[in-house]
PDB file of C-alpha atoms and ligand atoms in Angstrom:
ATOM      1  CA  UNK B  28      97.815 103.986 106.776  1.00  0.00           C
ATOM      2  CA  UNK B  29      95.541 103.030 104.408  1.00  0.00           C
ATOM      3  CA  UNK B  30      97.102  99.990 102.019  1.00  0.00           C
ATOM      4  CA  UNK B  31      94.376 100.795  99.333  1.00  0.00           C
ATOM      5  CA  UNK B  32      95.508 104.285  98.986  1.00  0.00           C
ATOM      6  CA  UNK B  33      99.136 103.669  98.720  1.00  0.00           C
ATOM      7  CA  UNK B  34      98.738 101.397  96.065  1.00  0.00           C
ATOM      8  CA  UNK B  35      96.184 103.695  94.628  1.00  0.00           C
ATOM      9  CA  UNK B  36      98.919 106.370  94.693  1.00  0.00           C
ATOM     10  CA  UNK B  37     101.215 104.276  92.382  1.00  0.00           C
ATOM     11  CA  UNK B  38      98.714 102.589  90.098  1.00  0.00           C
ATOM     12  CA  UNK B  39      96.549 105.960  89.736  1.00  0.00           C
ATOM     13  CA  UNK B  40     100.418 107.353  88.296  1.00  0.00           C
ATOM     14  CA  UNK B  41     100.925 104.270  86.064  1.00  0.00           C
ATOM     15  CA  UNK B  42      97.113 104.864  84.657  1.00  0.00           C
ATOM     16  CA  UNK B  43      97.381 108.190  84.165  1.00  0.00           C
ATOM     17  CA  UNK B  44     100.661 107.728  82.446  1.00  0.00           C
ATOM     18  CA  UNK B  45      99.603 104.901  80.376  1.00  0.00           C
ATOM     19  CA  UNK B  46      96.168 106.557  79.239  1.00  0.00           C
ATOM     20  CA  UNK B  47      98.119 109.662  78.092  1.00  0.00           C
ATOM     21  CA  UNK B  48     101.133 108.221  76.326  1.00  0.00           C
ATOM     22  CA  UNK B  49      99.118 108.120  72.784  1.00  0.00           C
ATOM     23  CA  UNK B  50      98.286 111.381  72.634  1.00  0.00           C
ATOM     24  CA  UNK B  51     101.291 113.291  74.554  1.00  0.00           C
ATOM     25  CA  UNK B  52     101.429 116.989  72.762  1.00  0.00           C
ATOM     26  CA  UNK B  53      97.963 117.009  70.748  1.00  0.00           C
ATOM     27  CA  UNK B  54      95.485 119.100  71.670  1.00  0.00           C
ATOM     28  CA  UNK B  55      92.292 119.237  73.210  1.00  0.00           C
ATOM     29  CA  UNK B  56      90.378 119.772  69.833  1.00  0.00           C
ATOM     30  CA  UNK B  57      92.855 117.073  68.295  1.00  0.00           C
ATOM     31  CA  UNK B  58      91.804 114.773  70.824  1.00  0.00           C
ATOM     32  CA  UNK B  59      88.001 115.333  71.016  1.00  0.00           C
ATOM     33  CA  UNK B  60      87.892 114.995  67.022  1.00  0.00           C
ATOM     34  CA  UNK B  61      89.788 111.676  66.649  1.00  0.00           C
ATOM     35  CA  UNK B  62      89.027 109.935  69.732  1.00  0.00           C
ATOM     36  CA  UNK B  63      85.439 111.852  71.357  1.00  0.00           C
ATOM     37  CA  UNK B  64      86.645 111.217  74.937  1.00  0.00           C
ATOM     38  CA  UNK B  65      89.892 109.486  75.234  1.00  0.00           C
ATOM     39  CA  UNK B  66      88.931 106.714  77.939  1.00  0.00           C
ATOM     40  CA  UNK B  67      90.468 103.500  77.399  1.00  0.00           C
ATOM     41  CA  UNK B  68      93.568 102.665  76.727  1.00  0.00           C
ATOM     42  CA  UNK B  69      94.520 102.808  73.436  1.00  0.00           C
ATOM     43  CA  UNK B  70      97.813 101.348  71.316  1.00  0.00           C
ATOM     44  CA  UNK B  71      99.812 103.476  68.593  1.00  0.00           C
ATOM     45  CA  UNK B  72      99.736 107.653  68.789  1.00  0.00           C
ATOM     46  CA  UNK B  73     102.815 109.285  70.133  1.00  0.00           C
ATOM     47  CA  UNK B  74     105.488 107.062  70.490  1.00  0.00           C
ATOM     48  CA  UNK B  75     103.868 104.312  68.609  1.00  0.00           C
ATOM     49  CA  UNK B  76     103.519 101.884  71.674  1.00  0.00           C
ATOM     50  CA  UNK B  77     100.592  99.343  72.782  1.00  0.00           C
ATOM     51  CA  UNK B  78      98.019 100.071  74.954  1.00  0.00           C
ATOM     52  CA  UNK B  79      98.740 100.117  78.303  1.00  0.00           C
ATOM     53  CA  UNK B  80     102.281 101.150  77.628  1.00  0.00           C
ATOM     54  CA  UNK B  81     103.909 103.518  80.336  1.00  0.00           C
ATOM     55  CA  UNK B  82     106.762 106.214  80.152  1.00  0.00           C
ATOM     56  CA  UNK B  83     109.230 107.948  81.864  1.00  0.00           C
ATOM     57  CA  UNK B  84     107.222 108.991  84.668  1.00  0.00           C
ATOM     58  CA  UNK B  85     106.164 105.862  85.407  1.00  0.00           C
ATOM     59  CA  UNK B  86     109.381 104.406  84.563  1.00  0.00           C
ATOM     60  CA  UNK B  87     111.690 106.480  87.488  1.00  0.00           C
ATOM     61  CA  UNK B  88     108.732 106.534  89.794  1.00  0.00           C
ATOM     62  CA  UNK B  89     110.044 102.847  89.854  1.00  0.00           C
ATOM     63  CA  UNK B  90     113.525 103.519  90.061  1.00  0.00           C
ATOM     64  CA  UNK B  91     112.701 105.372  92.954  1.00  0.00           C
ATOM     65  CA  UNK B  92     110.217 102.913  94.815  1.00  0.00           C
ATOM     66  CA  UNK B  93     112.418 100.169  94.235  1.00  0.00           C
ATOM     67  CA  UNK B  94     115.465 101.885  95.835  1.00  0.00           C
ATOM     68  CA  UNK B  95     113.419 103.050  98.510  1.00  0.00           C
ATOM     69  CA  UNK B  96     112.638  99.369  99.087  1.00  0.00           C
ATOM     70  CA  UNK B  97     115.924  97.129  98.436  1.00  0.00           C
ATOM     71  CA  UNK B  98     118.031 100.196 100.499  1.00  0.00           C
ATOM     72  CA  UNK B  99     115.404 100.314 103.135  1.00  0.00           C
ATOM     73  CA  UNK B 100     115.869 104.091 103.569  1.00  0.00           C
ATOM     74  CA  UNK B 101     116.254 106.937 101.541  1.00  0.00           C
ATOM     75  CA  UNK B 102     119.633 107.437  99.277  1.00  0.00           C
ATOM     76  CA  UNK B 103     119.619 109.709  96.727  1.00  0.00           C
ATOM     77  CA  UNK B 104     122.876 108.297  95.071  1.00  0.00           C
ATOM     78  CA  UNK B 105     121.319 104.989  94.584  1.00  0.00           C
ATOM     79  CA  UNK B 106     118.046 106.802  92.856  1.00  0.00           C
ATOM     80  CA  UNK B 107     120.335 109.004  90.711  1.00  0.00           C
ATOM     81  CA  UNK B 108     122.672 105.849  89.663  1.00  0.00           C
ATOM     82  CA  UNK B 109     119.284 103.951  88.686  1.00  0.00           C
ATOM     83  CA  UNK B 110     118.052 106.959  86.813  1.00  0.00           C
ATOM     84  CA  UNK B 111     121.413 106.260  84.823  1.00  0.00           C
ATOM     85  CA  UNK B 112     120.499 102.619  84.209  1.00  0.00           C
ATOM     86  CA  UNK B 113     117.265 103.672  82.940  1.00  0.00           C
ATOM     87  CA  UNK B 114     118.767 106.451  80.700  1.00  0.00           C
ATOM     88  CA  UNK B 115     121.462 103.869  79.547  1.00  0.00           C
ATOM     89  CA  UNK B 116     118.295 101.737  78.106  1.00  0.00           C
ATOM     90  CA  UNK B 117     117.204 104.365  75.542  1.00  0.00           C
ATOM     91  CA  UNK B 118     113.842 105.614  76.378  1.00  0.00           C
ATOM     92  CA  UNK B 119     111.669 106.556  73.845  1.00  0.00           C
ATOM     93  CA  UNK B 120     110.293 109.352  76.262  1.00  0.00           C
ATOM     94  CA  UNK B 121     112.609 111.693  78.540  1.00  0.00           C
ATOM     95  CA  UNK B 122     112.270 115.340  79.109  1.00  0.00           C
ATOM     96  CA  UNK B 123     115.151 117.767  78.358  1.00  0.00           C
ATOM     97  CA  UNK B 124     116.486 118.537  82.123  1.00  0.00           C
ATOM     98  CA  UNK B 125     116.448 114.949  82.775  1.00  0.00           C
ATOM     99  CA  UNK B 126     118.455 113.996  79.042  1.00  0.00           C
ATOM    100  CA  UNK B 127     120.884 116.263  80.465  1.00  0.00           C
ATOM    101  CA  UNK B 128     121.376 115.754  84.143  1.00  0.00           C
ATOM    102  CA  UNK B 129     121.562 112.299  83.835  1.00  0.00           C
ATOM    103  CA  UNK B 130     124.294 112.398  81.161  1.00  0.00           C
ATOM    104  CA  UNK B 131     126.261 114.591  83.750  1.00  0.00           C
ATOM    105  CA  UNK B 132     125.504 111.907  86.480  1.00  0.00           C
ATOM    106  CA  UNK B 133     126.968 108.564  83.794  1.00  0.00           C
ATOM    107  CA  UNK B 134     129.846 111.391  83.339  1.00  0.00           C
ATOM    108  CA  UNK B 135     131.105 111.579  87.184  1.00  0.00           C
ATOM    109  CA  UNK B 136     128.570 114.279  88.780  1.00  0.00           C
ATOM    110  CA  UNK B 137     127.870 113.322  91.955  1.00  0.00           C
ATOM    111  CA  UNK B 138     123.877 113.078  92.748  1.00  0.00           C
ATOM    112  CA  UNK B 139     123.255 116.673  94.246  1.00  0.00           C
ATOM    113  CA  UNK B 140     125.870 118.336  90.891  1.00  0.00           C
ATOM    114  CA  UNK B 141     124.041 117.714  87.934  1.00  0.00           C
ATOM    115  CA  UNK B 142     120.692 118.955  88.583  1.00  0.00           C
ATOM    116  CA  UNK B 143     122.234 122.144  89.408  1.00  0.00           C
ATOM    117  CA  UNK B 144     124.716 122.622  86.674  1.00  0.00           C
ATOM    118  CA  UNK B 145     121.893 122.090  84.718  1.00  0.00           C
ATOM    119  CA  UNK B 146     119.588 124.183  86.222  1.00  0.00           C
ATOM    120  CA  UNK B 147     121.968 127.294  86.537  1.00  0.00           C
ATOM    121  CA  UNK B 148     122.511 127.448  83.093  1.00  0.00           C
ATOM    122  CA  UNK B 149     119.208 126.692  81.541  1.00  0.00           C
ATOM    123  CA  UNK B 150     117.363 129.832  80.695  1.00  0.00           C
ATOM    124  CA  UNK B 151     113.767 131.037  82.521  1.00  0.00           C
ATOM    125  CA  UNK B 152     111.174 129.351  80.612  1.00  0.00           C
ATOM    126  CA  UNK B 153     113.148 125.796  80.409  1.00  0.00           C
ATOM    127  CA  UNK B 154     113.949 125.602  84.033  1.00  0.00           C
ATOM    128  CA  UNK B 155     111.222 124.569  85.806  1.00  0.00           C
ATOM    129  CA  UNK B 156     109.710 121.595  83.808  1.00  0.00           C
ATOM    130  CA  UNK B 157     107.336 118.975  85.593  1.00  0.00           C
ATOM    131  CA  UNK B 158     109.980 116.083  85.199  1.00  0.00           C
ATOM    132  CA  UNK B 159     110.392 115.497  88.715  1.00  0.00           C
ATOM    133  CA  UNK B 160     106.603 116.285  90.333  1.00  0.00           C
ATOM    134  CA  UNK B 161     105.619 113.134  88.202  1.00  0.00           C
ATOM    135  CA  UNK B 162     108.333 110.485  89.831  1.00  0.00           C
ATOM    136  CA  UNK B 163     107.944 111.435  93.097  1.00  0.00           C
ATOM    137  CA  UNK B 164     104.838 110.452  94.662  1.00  0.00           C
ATOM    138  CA  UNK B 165     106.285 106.947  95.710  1.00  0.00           C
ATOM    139  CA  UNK B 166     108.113 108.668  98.277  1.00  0.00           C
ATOM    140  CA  UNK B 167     104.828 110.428 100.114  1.00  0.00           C
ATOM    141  CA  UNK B 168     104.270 106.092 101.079  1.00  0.00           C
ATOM    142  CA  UNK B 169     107.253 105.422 103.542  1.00  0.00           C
ATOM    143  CA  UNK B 170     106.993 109.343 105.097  1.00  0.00           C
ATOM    144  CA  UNK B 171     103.523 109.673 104.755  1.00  0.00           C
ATOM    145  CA  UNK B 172     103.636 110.798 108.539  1.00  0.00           C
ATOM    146  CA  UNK B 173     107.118 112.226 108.907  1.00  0.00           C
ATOM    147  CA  UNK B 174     106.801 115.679 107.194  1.00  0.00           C
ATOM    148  CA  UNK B 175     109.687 116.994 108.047  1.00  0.00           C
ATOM    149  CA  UNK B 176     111.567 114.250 106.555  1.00  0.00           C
ATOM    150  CA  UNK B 177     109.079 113.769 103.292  1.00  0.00           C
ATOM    151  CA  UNK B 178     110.198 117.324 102.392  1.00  0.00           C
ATOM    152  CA  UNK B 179     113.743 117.021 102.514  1.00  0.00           C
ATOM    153  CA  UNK B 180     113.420 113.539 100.682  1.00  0.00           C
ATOM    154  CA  UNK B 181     111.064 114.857  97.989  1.00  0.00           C
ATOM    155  CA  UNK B 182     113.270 118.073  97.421  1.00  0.00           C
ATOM    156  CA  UNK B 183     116.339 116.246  97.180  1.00  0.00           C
ATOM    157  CA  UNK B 184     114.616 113.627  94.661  1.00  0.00           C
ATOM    158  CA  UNK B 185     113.909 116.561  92.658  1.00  0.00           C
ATOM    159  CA  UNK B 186     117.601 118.018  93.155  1.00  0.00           C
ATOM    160  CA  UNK B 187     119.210 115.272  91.308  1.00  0.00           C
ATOM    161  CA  UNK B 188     117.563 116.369  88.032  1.00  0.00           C
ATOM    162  CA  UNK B 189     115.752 119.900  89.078  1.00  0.00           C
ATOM    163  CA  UNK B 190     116.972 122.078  91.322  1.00  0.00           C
ATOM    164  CA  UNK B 191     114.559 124.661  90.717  1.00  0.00           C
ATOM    165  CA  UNK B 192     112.850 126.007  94.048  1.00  0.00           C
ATOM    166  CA  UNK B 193     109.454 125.263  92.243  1.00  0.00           C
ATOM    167  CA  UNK B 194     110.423 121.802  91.399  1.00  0.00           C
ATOM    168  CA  UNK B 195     111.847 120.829  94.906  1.00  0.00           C
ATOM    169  CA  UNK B 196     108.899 122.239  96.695  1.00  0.00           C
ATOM    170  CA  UNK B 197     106.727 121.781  93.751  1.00  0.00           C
ATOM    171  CA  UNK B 198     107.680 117.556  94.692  1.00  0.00           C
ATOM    172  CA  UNK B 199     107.213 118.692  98.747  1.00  0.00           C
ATOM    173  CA  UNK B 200     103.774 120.000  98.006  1.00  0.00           C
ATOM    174  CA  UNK B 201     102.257 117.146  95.689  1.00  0.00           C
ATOM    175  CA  UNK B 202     103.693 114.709  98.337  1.00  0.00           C
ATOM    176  CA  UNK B 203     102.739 116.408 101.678  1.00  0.00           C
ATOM    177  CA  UNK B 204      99.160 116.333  99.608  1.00  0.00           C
ATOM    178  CA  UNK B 205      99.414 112.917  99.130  1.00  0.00           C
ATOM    179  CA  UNK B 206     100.500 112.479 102.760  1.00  0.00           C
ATOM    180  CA  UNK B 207      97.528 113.991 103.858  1.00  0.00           C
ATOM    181  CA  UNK B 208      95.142 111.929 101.097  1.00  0.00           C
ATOM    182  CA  UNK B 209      97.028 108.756 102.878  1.00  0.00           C
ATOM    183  CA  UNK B 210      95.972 109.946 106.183  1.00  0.00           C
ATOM    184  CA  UNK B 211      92.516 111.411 105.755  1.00  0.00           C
ATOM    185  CA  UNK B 212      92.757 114.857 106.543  1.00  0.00           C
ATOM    186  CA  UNK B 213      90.120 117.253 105.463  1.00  0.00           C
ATOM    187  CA  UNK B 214      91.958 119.691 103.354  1.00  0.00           C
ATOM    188  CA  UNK B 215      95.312 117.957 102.056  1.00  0.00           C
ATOM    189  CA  UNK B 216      96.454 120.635  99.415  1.00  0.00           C
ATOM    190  CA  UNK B 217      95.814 123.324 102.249  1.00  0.00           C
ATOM    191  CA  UNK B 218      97.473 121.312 105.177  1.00  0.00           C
ATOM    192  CA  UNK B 219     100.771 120.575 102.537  1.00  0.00           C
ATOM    193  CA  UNK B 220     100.801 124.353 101.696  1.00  0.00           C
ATOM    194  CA  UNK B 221     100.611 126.004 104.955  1.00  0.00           C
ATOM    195  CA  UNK B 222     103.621 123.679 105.802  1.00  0.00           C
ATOM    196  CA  UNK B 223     105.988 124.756 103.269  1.00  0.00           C
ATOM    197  CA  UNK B 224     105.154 128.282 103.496  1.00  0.00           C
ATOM    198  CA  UNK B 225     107.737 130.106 104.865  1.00  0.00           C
ATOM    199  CA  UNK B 226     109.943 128.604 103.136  1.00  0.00           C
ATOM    200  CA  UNK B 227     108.418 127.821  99.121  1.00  0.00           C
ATOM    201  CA  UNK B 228     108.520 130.178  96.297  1.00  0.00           C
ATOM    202  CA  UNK B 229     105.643 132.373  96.325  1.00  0.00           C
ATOM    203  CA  UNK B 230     104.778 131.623  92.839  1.00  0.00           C
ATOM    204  CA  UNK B 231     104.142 128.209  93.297  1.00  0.00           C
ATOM    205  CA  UNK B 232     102.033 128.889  96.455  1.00  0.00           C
ATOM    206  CA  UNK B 233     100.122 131.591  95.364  1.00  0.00           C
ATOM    207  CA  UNK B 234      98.985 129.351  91.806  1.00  0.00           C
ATOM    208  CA  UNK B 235      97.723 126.875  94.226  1.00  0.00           C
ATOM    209  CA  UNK B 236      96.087 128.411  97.179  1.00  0.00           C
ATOM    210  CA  UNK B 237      92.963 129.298  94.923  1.00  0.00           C
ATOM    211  CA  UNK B 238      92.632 125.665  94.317  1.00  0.00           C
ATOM    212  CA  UNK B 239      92.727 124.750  97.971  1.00  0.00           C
ATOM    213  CA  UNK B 240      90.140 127.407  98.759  1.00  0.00           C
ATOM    214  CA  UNK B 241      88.153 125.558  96.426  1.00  0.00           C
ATOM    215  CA  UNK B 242      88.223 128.213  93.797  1.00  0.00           C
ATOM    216  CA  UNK B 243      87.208 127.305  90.111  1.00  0.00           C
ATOM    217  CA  UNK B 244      90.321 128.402  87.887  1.00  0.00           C
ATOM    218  CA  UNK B 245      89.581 130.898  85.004  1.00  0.00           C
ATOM    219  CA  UNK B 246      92.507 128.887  83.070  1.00  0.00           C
ATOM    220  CA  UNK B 247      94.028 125.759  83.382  1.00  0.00           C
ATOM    221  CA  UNK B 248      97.313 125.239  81.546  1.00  0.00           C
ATOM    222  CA  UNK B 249      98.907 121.985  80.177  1.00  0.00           C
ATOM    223  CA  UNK B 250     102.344 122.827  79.496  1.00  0.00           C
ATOM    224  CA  UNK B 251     104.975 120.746  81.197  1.00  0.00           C
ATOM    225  CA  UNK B 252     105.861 124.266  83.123  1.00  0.00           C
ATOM    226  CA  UNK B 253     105.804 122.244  86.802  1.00  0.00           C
ATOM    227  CA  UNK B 254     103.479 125.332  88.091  1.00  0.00           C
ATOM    228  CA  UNK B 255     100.880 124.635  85.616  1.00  0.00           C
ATOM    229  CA  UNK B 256     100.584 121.148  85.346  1.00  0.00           C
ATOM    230  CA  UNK B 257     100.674 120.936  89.368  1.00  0.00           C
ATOM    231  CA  UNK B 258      97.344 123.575  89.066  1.00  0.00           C
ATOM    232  CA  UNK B 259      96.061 121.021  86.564  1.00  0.00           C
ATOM    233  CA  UNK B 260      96.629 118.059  88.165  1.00  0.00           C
ATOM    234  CA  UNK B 261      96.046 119.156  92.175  1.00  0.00           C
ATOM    235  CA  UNK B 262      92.678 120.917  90.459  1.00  0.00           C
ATOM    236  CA  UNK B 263      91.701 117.468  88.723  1.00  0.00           C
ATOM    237  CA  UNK B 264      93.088 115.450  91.167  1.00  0.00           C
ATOM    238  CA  UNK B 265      90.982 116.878  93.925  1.00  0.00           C
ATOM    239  CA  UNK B 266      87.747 118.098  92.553  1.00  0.00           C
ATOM    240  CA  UNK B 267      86.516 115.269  90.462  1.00  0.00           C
ATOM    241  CA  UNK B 268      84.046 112.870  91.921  1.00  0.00           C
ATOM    242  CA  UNK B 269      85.748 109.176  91.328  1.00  0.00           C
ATOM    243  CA  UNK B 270      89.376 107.962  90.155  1.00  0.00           C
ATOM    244  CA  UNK B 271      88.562 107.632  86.514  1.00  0.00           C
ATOM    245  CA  UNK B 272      86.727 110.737  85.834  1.00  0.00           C
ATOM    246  CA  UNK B 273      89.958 112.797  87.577  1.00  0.00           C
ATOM    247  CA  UNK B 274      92.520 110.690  84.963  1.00  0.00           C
ATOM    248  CA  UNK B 275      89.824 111.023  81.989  1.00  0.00           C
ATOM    249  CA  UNK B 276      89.888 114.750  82.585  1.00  0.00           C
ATOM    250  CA  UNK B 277      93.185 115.285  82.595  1.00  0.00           C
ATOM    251  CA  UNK B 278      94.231 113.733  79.900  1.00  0.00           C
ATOM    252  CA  UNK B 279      91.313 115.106  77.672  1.00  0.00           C
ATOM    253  CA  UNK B 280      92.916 118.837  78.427  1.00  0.00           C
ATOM    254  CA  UNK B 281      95.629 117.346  75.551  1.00  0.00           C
ATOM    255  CA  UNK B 282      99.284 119.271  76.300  1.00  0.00           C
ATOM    256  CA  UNK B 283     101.786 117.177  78.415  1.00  0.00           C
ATOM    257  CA  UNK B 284      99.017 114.446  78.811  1.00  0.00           C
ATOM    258  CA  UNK B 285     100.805 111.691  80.431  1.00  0.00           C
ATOM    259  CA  UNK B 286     102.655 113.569  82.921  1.00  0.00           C
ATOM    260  CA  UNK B 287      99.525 115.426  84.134  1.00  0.00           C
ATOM    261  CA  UNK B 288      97.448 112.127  83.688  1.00  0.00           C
ATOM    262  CA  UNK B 289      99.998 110.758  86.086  1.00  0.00           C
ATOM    263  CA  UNK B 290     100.115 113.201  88.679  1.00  0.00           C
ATOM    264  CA  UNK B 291      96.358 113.757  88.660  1.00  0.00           C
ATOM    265  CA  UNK B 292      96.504 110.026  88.904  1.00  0.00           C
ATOM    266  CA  UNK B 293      98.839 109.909  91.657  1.00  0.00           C
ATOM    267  CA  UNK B 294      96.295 111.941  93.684  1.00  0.00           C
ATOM    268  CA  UNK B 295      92.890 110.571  92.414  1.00  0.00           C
ATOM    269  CA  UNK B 296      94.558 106.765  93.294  1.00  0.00           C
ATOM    270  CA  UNK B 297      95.476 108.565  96.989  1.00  0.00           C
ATOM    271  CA  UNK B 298      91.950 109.825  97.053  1.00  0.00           C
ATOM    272  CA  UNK B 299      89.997 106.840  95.890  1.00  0.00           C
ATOM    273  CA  UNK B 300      92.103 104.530  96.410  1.00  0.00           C
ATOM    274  CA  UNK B 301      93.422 101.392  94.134  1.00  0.00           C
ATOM    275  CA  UNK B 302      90.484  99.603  93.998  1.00  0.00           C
ATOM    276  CA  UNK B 303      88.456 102.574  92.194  1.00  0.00           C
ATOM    277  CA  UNK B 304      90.933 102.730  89.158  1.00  0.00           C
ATOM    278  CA  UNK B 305      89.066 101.006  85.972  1.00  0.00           C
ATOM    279  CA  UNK B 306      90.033  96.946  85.897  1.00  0.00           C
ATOM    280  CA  UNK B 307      90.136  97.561  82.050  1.00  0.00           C
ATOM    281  CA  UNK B 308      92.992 100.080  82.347  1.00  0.00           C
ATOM    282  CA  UNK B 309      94.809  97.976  85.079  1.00  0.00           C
ATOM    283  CA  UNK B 310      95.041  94.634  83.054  1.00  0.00           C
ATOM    284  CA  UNK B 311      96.751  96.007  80.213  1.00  0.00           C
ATOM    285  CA  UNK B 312      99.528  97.670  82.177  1.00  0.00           C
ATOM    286  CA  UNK B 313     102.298  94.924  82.604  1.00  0.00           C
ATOM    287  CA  UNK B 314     104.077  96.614  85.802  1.00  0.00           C
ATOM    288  CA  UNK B 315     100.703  96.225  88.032  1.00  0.00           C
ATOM    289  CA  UNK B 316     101.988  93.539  89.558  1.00  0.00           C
ATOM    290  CA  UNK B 317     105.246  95.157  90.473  1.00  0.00           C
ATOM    291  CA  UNK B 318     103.993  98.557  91.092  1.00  0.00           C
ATOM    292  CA  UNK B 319     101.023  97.106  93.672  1.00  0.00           C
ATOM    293  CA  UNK B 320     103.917  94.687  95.320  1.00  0.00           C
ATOM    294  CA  UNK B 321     106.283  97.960  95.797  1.00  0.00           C
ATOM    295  CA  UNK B 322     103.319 100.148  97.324  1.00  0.00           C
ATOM    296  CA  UNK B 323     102.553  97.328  99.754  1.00  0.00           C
ATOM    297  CA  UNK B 324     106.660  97.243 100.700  1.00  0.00           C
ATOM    298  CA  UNK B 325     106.631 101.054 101.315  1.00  0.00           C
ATOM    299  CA  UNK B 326     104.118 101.207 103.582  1.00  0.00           C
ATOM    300  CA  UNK B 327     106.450  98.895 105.954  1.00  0.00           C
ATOM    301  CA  UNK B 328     105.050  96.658 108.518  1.00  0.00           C
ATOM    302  CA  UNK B 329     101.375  97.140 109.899  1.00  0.00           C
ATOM    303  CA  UNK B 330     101.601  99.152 112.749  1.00  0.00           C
TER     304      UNK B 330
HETATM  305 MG1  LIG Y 403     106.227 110.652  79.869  1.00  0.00          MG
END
């Protein structure tokens, strides 16, 4: 394992995240006319934070990493009940499915209910939102090469807020990707989808084989739909040519900016590793410290 790409995984999220936050839901035009290219990070914009601030993605990416890390294995209970904490602190940012799993979870659901009540009775078209593809890359660290066991984990991390096939395996696919990234194999996105074929929704497999084939996309899509910003991300992600160009990209398409920021820079901090995300962006981010401390904990004990 490569230390500089696991803490590039969780940094490149926090960046992404953090870069995005100001101008979650404008526009690309909206964007490019008050800012040119968005590339530093900036205070005020949506949610009226300071620069550097990061949301909910970041924010249960480290509810999950730090369970991971103080249980020393894998227990979804302990994730969902820290999801609760969080939720219990008022966020300024939280998505819809999440707002209303986790107030089934404070309420008595247990961990593998709520996500499924929630899911069953939302209607197509509010089902499948990206809210758990941007907390789970911590887990691709500690099963980086146990695949089996990275996509149960990553499904069941998406379970306790979206049960959605295309959310679980939408989380098993960025996170067999990332396991791949962490382990230097040629063609990550093509390895993680031929491994959860037989068994994935066709929709989400057949929006993202183009992009392992290399294909340019007529149309990528920045809704928080987890199918399109996966396409987004994966495309930025893995066809840009360094860490801050990938992030800058994203987050420049405008939409759902600082959850596809954060899973493109999930990937790009995988890719590039840690040391290729801008020093500028990491010194105003006050959970650097944490978030590179956790990476170094999930990656366990050099072998
Ligand atoms: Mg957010």
């Amino acid at each position: 394992m490569n230390s500089n790409r696991a803490r590039g995984i969780l940094l490149g999220l926090a960046c992404g995240d953090a870069l995005g936050r100001p101008v979650e839901f404008s526009s690309a035009s909206s964007i490019a006319a008050e800012h040119g290219q968005l590339d530093e990070m900036i205070g005020h914009g949506t949610w009226n934070q300071p620069a550097g601030t990061i949301t909910d993605d970041t924010e249960q990416a480290l509810c999950i990493a730090r369970s991971l890390v103080e249980q020393q294995a894998f227990d979804p209970a302990d994730i969902a009940s820290r999801f609760v904490d969080w939720y219990d602190s008022n966020p300024f940012d939280i998505g819809r499915m999440t707002m209303k799993s986790l107030s089934r979870l404070k309420h008595g659901d247990d961990w593998n209910e709520a996500g499924q009540h929630v899911w069953e009775t939302s209607p197509e078209g509010q089902n499948a939102g990206n809210g758990s593809v941007m907390r789970c890359p911590p887990l691709a660290i500690p099963y980086a090469t146990d695949w089996e066991r990275l996509v149960t984990v990553s499904r069941q991390s998406s379970q306790i807020t979206h049960a959605d096939p295309r959310c679980t395996y939408g989380c098993a696919v960025l996170n067999l990707t990332l396991a791949g990234l962490l382990n230097d194999v040629d063609n990550p996105l093509r390895n993680a989808l031929d491994y959860v074929d037989a068994s994935a929704p066709d929709e989400l497999t057949a929006a993202l084989r183009p992009l392992a084939r290399g294909d340019q996309p007529d149309l990528l899509e920045t809704s928080g739909y987890v199918i399109h910003s996966l396409q987004t991300a994966l495309h930025d992600g893995l066809h840009t040519t360094d860490a801050e160009e990938a992030i800058v990209t994203a987050v420049n398409r405008g939409g759902d900016t600082d959850t596809i920021g954060a899973i493109t820079g999930a990937i790009a901090g995988a890719r590039f590793g840690a040391s290729q995300l801008p020093d500028q962006w990491l010194a105003v981010i006050d959970e650097v410290d944490e978030l590179e401390a956790l990476a170094m904990e999930l990656e366990g004990p050099e072998e």
